XYZ file of C-alpha atoms in Angstrom:
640
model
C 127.124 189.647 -187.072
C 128.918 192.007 -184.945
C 131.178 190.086 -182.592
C 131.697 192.551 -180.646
C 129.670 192.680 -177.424
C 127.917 195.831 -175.819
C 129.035 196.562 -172.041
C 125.815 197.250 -170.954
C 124.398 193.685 -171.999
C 127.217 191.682 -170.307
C 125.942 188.417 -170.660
C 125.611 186.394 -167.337
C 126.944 183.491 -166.207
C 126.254 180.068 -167.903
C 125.199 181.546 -170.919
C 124.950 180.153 -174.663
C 127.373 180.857 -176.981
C 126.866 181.748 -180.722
C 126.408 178.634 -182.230
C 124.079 177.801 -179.014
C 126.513 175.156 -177.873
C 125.965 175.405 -174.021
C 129.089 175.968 -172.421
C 130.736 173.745 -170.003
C 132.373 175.997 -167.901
C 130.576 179.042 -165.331
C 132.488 182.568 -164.924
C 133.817 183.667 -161.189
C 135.519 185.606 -160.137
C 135.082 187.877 -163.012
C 137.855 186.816 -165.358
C 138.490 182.829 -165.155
C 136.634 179.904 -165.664
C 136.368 177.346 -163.282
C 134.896 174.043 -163.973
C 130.926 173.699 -162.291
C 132.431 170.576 -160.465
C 134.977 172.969 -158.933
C 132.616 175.110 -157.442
C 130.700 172.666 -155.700
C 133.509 171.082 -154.130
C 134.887 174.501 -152.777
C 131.143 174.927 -151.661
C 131.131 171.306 -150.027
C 134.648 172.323 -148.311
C 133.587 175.694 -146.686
C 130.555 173.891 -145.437
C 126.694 175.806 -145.369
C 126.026 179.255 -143.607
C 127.252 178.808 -139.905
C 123.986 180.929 -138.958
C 122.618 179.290 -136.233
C 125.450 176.131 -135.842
C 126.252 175.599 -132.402
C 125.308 179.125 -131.376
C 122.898 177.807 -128.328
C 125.397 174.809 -127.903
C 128.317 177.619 -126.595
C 125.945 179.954 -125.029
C 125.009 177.173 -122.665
C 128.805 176.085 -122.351
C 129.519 179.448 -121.482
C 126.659 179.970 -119.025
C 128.321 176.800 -117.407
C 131.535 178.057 -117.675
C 129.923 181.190 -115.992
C 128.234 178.977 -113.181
C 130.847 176.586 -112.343
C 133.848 180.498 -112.193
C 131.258 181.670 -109.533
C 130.957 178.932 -107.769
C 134.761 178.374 -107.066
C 135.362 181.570 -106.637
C 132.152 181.804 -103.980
C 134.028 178.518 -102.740
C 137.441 180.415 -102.098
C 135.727 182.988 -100.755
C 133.690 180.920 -98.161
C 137.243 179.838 -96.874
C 138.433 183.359 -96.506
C 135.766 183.742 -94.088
C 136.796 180.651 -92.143
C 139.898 181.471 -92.673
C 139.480 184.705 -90.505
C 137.474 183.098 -88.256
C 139.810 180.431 -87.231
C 142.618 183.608 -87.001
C 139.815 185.468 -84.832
C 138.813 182.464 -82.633
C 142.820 181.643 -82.277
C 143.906 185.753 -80.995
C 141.372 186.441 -79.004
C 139.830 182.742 -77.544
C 142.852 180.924 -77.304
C 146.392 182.505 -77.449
C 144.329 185.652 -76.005
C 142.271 183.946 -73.103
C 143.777 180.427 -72.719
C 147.181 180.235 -73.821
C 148.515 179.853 -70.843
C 146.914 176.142 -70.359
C 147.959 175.317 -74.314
C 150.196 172.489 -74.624
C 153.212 173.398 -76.786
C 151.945 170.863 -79.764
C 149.081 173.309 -79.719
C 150.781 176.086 -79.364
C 152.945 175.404 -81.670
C 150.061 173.763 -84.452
C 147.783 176.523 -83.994
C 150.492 179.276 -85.119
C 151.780 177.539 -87.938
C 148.146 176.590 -89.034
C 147.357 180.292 -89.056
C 150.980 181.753 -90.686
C 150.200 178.652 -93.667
C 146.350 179.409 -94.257
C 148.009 183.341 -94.460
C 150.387 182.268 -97.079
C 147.792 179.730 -99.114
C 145.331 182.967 -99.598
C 148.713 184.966 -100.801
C 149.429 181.987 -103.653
C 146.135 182.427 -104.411
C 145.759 186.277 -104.846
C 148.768 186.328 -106.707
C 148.643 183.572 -109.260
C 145.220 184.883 -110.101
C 146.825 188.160 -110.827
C 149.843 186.221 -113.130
C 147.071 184.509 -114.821
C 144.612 187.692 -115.434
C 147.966 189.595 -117.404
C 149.347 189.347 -120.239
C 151.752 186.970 -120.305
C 153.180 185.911 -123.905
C 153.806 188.504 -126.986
C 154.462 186.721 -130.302
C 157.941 188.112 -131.948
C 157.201 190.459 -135.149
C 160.303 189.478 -137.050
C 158.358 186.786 -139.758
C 161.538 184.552 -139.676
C 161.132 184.159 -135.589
C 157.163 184.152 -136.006
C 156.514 180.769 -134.331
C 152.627 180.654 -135.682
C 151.062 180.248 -132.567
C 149.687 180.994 -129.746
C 151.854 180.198 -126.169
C 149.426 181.853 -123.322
C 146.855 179.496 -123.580
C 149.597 177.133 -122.588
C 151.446 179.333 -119.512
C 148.050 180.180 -118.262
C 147.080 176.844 -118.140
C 150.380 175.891 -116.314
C 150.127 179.014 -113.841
C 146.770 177.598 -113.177
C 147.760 174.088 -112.764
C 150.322 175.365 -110.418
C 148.627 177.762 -108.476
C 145.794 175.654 -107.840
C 148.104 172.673 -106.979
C 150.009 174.996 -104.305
C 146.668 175.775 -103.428
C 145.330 172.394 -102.523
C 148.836 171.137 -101.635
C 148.825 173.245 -98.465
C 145.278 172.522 -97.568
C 145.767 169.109 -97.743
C 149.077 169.168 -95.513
C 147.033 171.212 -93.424
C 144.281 168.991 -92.916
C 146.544 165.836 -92.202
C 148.459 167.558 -89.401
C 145.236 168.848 -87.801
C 143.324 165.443 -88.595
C 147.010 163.843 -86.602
C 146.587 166.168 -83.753
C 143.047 165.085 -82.518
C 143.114 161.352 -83.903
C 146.505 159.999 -83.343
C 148.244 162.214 -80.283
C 144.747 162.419 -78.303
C 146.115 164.067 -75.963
C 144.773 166.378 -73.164
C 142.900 168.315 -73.062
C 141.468 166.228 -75.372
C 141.174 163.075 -73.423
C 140.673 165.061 -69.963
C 138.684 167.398 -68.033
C 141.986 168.531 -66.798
C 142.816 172.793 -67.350
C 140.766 175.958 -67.832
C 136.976 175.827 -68.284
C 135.620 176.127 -72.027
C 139.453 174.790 -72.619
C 137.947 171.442 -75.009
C 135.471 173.407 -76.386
C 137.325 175.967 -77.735
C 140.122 174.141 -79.326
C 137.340 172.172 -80.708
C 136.055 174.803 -82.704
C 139.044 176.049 -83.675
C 139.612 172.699 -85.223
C 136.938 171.988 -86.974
C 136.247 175.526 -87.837
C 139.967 174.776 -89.176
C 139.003 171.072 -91.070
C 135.721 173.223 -92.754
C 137.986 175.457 -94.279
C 140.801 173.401 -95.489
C 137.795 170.995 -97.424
C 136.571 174.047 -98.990
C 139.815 175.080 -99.955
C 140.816 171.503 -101.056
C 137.272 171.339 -102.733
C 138.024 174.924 -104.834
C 141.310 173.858 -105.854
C 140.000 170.122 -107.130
C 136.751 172.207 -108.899
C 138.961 174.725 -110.642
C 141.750 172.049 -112.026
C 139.246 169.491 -113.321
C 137.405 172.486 -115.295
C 140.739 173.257 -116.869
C 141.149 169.644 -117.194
C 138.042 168.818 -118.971
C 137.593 172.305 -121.152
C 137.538 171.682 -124.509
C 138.404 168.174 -124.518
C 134.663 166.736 -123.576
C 131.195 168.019 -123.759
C 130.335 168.945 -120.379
C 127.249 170.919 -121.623
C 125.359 167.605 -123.307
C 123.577 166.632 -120.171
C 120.853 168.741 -118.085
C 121.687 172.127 -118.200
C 119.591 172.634 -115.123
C 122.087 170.213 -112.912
C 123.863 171.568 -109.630
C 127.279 172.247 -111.220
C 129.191 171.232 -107.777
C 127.379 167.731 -108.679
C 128.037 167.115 -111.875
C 131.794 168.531 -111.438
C 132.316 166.341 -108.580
C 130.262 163.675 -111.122
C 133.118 163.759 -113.947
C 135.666 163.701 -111.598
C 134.549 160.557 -110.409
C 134.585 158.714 -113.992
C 137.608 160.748 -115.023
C 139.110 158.833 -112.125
C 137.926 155.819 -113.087
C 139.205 156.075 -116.643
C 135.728 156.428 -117.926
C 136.639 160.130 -119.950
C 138.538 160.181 -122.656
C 140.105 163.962 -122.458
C 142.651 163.189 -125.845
C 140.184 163.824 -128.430
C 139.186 167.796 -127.891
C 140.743 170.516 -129.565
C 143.496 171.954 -127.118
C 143.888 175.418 -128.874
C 140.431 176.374 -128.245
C 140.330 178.374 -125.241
C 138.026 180.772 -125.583
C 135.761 179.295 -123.100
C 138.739 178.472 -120.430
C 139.874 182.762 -120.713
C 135.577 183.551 -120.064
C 136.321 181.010 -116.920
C 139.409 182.927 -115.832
C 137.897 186.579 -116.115
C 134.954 185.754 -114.283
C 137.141 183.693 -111.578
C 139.578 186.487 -111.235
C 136.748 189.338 -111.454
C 134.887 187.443 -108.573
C 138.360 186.960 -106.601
C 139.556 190.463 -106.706
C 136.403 192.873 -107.215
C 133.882 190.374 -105.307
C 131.368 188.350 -106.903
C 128.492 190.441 -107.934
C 131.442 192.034 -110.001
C 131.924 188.735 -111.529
C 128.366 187.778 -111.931
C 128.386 191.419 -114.360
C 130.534 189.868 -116.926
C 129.088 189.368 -120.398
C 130.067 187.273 -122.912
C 130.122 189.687 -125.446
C 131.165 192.703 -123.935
C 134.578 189.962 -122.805
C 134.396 188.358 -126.296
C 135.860 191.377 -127.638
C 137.870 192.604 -124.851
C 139.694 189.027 -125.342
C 139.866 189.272 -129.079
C 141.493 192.972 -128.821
C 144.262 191.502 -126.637
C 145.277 188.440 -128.572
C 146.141 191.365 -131.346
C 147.592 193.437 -129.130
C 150.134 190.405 -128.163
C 150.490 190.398 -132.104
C 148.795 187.061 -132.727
C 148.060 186.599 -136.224
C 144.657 187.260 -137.134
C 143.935 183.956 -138.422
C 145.893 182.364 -135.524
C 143.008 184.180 -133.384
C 140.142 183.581 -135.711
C 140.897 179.676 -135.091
C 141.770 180.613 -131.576
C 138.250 182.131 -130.964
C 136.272 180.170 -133.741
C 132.959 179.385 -131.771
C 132.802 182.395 -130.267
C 133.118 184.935 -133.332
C 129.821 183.440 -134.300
C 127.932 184.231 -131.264
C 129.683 187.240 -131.542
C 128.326 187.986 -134.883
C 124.619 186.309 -134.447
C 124.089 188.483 -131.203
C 124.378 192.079 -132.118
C 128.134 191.462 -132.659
C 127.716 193.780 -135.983
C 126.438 196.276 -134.033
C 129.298 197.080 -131.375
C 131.747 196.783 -133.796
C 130.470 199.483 -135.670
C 130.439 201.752 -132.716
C 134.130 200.254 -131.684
C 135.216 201.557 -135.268
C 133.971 204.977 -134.465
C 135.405 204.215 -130.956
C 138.579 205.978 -129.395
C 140.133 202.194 -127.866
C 142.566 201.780 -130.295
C 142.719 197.891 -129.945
C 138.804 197.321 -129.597
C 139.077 199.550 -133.507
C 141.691 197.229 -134.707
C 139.654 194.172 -133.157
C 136.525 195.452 -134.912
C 138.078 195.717 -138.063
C 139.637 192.227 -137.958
C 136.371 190.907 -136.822
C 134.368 191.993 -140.072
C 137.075 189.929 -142.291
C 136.105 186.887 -139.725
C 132.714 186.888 -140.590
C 133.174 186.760 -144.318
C 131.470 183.055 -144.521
C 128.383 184.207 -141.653
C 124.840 184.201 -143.588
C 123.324 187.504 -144.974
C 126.751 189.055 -144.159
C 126.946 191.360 -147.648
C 123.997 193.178 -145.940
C 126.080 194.625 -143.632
C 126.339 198.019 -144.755
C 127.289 200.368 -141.989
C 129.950 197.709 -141.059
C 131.699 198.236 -144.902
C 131.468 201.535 -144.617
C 132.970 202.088 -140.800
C 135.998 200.289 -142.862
C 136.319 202.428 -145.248
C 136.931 205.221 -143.106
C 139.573 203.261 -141.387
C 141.905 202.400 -144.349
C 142.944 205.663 -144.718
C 144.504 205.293 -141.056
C 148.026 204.149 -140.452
C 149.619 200.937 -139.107
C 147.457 197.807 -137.789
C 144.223 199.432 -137.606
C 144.680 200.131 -141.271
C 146.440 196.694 -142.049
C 143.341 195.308 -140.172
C 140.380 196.826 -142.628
C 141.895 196.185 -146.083
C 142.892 192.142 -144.738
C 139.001 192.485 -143.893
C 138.017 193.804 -147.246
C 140.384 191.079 -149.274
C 138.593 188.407 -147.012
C 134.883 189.834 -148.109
C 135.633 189.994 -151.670
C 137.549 186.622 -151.822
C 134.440 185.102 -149.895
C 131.821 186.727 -152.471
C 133.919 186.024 -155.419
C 132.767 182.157 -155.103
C 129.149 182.838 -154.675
C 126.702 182.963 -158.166
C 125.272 186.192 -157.186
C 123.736 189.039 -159.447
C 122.780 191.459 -156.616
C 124.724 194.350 -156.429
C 128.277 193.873 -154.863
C 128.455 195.710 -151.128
C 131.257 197.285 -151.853
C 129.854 199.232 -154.979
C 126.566 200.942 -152.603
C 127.480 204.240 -151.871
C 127.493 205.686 -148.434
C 125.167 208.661 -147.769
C 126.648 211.347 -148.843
C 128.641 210.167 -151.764
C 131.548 207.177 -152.251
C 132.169 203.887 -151.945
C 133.859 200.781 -150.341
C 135.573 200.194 -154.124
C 136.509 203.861 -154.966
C 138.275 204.005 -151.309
C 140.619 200.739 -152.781
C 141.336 202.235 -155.892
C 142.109 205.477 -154.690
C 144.420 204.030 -152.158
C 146.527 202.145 -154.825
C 146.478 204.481 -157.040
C 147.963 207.286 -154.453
C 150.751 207.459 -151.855
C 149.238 206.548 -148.182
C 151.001 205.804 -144.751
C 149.408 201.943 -145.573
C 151.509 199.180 -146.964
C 151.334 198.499 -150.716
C 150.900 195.106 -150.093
C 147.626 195.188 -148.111
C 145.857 197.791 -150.680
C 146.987 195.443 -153.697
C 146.136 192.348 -152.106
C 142.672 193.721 -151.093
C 141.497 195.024 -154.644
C 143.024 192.038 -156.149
C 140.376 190.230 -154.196
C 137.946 192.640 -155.510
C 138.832 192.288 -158.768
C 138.044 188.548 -158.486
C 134.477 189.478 -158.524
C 132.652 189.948 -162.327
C 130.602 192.815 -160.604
C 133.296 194.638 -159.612
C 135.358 194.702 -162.921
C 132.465 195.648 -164.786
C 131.822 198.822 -162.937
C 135.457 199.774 -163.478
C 134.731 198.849 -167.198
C 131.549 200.753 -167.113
C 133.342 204.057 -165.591
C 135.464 204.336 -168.875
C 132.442 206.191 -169.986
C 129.501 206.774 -168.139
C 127.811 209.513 -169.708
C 128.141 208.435 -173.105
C 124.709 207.930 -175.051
C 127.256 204.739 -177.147
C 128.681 202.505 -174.517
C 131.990 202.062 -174.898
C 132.551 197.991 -176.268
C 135.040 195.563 -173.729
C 136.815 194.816 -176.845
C 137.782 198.237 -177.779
C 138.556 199.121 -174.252
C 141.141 196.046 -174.489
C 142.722 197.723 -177.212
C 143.105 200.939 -175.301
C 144.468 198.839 -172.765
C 146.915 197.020 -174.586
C 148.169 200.567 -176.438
C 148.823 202.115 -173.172
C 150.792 199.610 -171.583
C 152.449 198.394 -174.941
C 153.334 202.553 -174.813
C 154.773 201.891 -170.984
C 156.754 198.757 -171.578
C 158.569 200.250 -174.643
C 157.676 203.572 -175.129
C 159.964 204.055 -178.058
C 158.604 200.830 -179.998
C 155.552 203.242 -181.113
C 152.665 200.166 -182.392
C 154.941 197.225 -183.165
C 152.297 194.815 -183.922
C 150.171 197.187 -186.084
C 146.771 195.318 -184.710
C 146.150 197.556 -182.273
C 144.360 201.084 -183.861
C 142.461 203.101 -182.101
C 140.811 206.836 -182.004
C 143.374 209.470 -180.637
C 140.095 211.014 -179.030
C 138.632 207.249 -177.278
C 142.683 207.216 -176.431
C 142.982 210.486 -174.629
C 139.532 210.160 -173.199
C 140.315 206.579 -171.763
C 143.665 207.906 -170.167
C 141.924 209.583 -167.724
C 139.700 206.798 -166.524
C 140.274 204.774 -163.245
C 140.748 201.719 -165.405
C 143.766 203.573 -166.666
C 145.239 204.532 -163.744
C 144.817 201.406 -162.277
C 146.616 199.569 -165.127
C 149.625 201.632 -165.544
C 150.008 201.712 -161.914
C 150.210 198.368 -161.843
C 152.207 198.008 -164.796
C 154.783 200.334 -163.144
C 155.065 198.730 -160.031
C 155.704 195.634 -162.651
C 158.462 197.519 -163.992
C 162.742 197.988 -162.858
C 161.292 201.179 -161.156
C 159.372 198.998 -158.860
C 162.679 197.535 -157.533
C 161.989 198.629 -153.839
C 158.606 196.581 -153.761
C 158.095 193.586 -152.044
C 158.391 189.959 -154.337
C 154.563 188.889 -152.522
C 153.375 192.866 -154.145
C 153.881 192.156 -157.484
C 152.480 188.755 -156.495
C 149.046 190.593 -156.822
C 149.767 193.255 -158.690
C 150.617 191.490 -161.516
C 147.294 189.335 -160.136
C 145.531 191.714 -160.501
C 146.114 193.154 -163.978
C 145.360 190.118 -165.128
C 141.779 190.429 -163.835
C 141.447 193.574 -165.182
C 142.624 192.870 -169.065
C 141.118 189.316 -168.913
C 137.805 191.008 -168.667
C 137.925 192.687 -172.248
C 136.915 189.026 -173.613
C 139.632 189.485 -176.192
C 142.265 186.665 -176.730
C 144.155 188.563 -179.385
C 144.588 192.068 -177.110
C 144.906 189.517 -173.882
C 147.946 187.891 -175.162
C 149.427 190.995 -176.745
C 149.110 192.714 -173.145
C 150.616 188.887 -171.339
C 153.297 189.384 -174.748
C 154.444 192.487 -173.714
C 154.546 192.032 -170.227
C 156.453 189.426 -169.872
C 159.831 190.490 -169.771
C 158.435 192.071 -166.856
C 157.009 189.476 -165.098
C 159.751 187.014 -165.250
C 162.200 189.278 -163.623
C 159.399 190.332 -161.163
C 157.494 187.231 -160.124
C 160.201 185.676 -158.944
C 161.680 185.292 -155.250
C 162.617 187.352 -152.992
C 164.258 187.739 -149.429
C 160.776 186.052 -147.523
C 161.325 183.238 -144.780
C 157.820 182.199 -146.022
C 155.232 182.069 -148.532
C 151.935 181.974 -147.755
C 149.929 179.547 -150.106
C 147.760 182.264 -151.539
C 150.845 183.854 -152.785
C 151.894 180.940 -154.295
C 148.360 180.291 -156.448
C 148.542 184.218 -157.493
C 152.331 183.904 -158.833
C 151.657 180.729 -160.661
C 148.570 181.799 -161.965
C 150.343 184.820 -163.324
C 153.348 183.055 -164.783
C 151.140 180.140 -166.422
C 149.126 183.888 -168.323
C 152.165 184.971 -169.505
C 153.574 181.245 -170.904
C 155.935 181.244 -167.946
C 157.632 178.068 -166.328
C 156.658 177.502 -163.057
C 159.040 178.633 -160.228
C 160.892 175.978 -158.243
C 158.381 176.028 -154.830
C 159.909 173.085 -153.452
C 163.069 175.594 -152.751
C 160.842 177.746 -150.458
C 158.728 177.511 -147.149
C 155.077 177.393 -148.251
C 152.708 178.041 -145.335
C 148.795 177.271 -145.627
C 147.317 180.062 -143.374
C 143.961 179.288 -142.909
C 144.963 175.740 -141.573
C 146.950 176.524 -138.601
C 149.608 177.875 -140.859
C 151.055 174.083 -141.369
C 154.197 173.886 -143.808
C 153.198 172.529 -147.073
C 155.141 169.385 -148.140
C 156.213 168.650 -151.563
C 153.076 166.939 -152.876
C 150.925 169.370 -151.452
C 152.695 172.037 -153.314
C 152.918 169.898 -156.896
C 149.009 169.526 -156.426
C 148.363 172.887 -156.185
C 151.060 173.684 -159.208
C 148.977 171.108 -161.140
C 145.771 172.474 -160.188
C 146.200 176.305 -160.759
C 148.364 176.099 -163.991
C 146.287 173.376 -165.329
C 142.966 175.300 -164.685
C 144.510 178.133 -165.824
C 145.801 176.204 -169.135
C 142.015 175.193 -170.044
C 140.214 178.690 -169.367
C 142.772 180.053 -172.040
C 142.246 176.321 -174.392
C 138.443 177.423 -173.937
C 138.574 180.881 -174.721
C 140.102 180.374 -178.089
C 137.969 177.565 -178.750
């Protein structure tokens, strides 16, 4: 029997070998086996579809968040009234009409009453405005990147602050005007004695005075103990139909008494707290039917646009903003970024294309089709907006390259008109663009994770050919062309490698060419100038692509005479970190080409996607364990 297998009748996953032995292992990601017990524990660690979870759950928080903004802002606003009536009532009733029968304690009260309340609604106006900007920028330089986000924090103290000066006054306020009329009781308090309408009208000036300061002191208390409890309880688990001023004044109450635990909640998550200052400062400055015009969404990405424009890591954001990227993306959130992407805002573009990559894990989200293709048009741009799409596309494939699916991968459906998500990656590594090399490596290494995907490149060796082309002789082609750019003077060393001159010249110009000896080159001593994480995934990622011949013989003569290559390449270079990503691809790549394991306990190895936390030493001889070892029995099985 022929043991040579026909591209066009790849066999899928799980299948039974020729002695019908059913095999142990399932293929993903295109090119390695994983263990079945593997899969469902990376499926029991990312958890089910988050369609759905805890969508209603924020919408209410943030209709509360909403409620409880307008109603201290309608609060502070109610005093500003009072506040000019007590300044009206005081000109033009007393120091206007009467101030000739004042005492000098009034006198004296009444004018410095008036200059304070002046100077409380100043504080106000202008820590609102402090809190509203931007306040923190994260340094660019990776060696003084602090991972993390610092304007949650000196918002929250401006806040504190503000709203303490706030109260503060009002309360000092309150006590000299509650001494004046209880304790001194002095005429013409406590006599009929002086002008007519003289009691009566420093009577309401006083309590029109007391009103305002318990509104004031009332705002301030309100807009502290929302701060307070945000994020660290569940103020939304009771009836959402409650008066918000009672149940407010409720916690405060048992947060008083002790009964509130506020140590538990997750202090980074402050995407509801930023809603509650936009809608706060909206209502403060441009009144509050301005404020009551604020949507969620619509602010959802304003906010996420200017966390990247502070340069916040993405994922620092994505964790930032967790809850509310999926309402984002379960109500028409797809839809508005697409038009953002076509959009002239430069940041709500850059947001948009981040945004995609964040939803990688959200249900049904490889039918997204106009989204994919609003990225490809963006990778050909230059800078963040272009650094933004490809990180999106290497999240997407990385996602999809853990799910057993046969559909057809989203990034090989063709836009109207002609092209494809895939064709736009390889043409980007294979030519010169204002992009880095690391993002458009890193991204169609991801792709190349994916079975689907390398067997389209494999298929476009030679698509119109009535005799597919086999995998096996394709790996041959492979191995003569880059055995031909590693020592192009050795001519066929090994001898086991013959093949057509015609298939040869034919096959050279194929994608899956170009791809390999473009990666092979940036491999090479002329690749000097690239970055150690590039050749990370370069050399990644022409692994995938000889792996998928199904050859062990050609595979090891390609790892054989690569490796020269790689052990001068995949080595260390001038980084203040390592992301753990980069650490699984270099190992993974050494362990191919029967290479020892670099020393990671030398290095600062960061895991990204949880909070960016320094790896210790056991976490990083686990992983070494776990990638070479897996890595060890696909190649024990594939010679079996």
């Amino acid at each position: 029997m022929d043991s040579m297998e026909p591209l066009l009748n790849k066999a899928q996953t799980n299948e039974t070998s020729n002695d019908h032995t059913p095999r142990q292992t399932i293929e993903v990601s295109g090119q390695e086996e994983y263990p079945q017990a593997r899969i469902r524990e990376r499926a029991r660690r990312d958890g089910p579809p988050t369609q759905g979870r805890d969508t209603k759950k924020f919408e209410r928080s943030a209709q509360n968040a909403k409620t409880q903004a307008l109603l201290v802002a309608a609060l502070h606003k109610l005093s500003e009234v009072l506040g000019i009536m007590a300044l009206t009532w005081a000109t033009v009733v007393l120091l206007g009409g009467l101030i000739d029968d004042l005492s000098t304690w009034d006198f004296y009260l009444m004018s410095a009453l008036l200059v304070v309340e002046s100077l409380r609604l100043f504080v106000v106006q202008i820590f609102t405005q402090l809190v509203s900007g931007i306040l923190y920028r994260e340094k660019t330089d990776p060696a003084e990147f602090e991972f993390t986000d610092k304007q949650p924090k000196l918002v929250s103290i401006l806040s504190y602050l503000g709203q303490a000066l706030n109260g503060g006054i009002a309360i000092g306020c309150l006590f000299l005007t509650f001494y004046r009329i209880g304790i001194r009781g002095s005429p013409p308090f406590s006599s009929d004695e002086g002008a007519n309408h003289m009691v009566a009208s420093l009577w309401i000036f006083y309590m029109i005075v007391i009103l305002n300061f318990i509104i004031a002191i009332l705002s301030a208390a309100l807009h502290l103990l929302f701060r307070l409890l945000q994020g660290e309880i569940d103020t939304s688990s009771g009836d959402e139909h409650a008066n918000s001023l009672a149940t407010l004044l409720h916690l405060l109450f048992r947060l008083l008494q002790g009964k509130i635990d506020t140590s538990s909640g997750d202090e980074h998550a402050n995407s509801l707290t930023t809603f509650y200052d936009k809608i706060y400062s909206t209502a403060i400055e441009d009144g509050m039917s301005k404020g009551r015009e604020v949507d969620l969404l619509d602010f959802a990405f304003g906010k996420i646009a200017s966390d990247l424009k502070r340069k916040i890591r993405p994922l620092i954001v994505k964790t930032l903003n967790k809850e509310m990227i999926t309402y984002m993306y379960e109500n028409n959130g797809v839809a508005m970024a697409c038009q953002y992407l076509k959009g002239e805002d430069l940041w709500k573009r850059i947001a948009a294309a981040n945004l995609a990559g964040f939803w990688c894990k959200e249900n049904r989200m490889d039918t997204k089709q106009e989204l994919f293709w609003c990225l490809r048009e963006r990778v050909f741009c230059a800078g963040d907006e272009a650094d933004a799409s490809l990180n999106s596309i290497e999240s997407l494939a990385r996602h999809w390259s853990l799910e057993e699916n046969d559909r057809p991968h989203p990034f090989l459906v063709d836009i109207p008109g002609g092209g494809n998500v895939l064709d736009t990656i390889v043409n980007l590594v294979l030519m010169e663009t204002r992009s880095s090399i690391l993002f458009r490596v890193r991204a169609f290494e991801a792709c190349c994770r994916d079975r689907r995907v390398v067997e389209h490149l494999y298929r476009q060796v030679d698509p119109h050919s009535e005799q597919p082309m086999y995998k096996q002789e394709i790996g041959g082609l492979l191995v003569q062309l880059i055995e031909k750019e590693v020592r192009p003077s050795s001519g066929q060393e090994r001898g086991s490698v013959t093949v057509n001159g015609e298939c040869l010249a034919k096959f050279s110009n194929s994608n899956l060419a170009k791809l390999c000896i473009k990666l092979a080159v940036l491999l090479s001593p002329k690749g000097e100038n690239l970055r150690s994480v590039a050749r990370f995934y370069c050399a990644r990622a022409l692994m995938l692509l000889v792996k998928h011949c199904d050859d062990e013989i050609q595979e090891r003569a390609v790892a054989d005479a690569l490796k020269r290559w790689l052990e001068t390449s995949i080595v260390f270079g001038k980084h203040s970190y390592y992301a753990k990503a980069d650490m699984e691809a270099a190992e993974r790549v050494r362990a191919w080409a029967g290479l020892e394991a670099l020393k990671w306990e030398s290095v600062m190895v960061r895991d990204i996607e949880n909070r960016s936390k320094v790896m210790e030493i056991e976490d990083k001889t686990r992983i070494l364990q776990e990638v070479r070892g897996l890595s060890e029995a696909a190649s024990s099985s594939r010679s079996v």
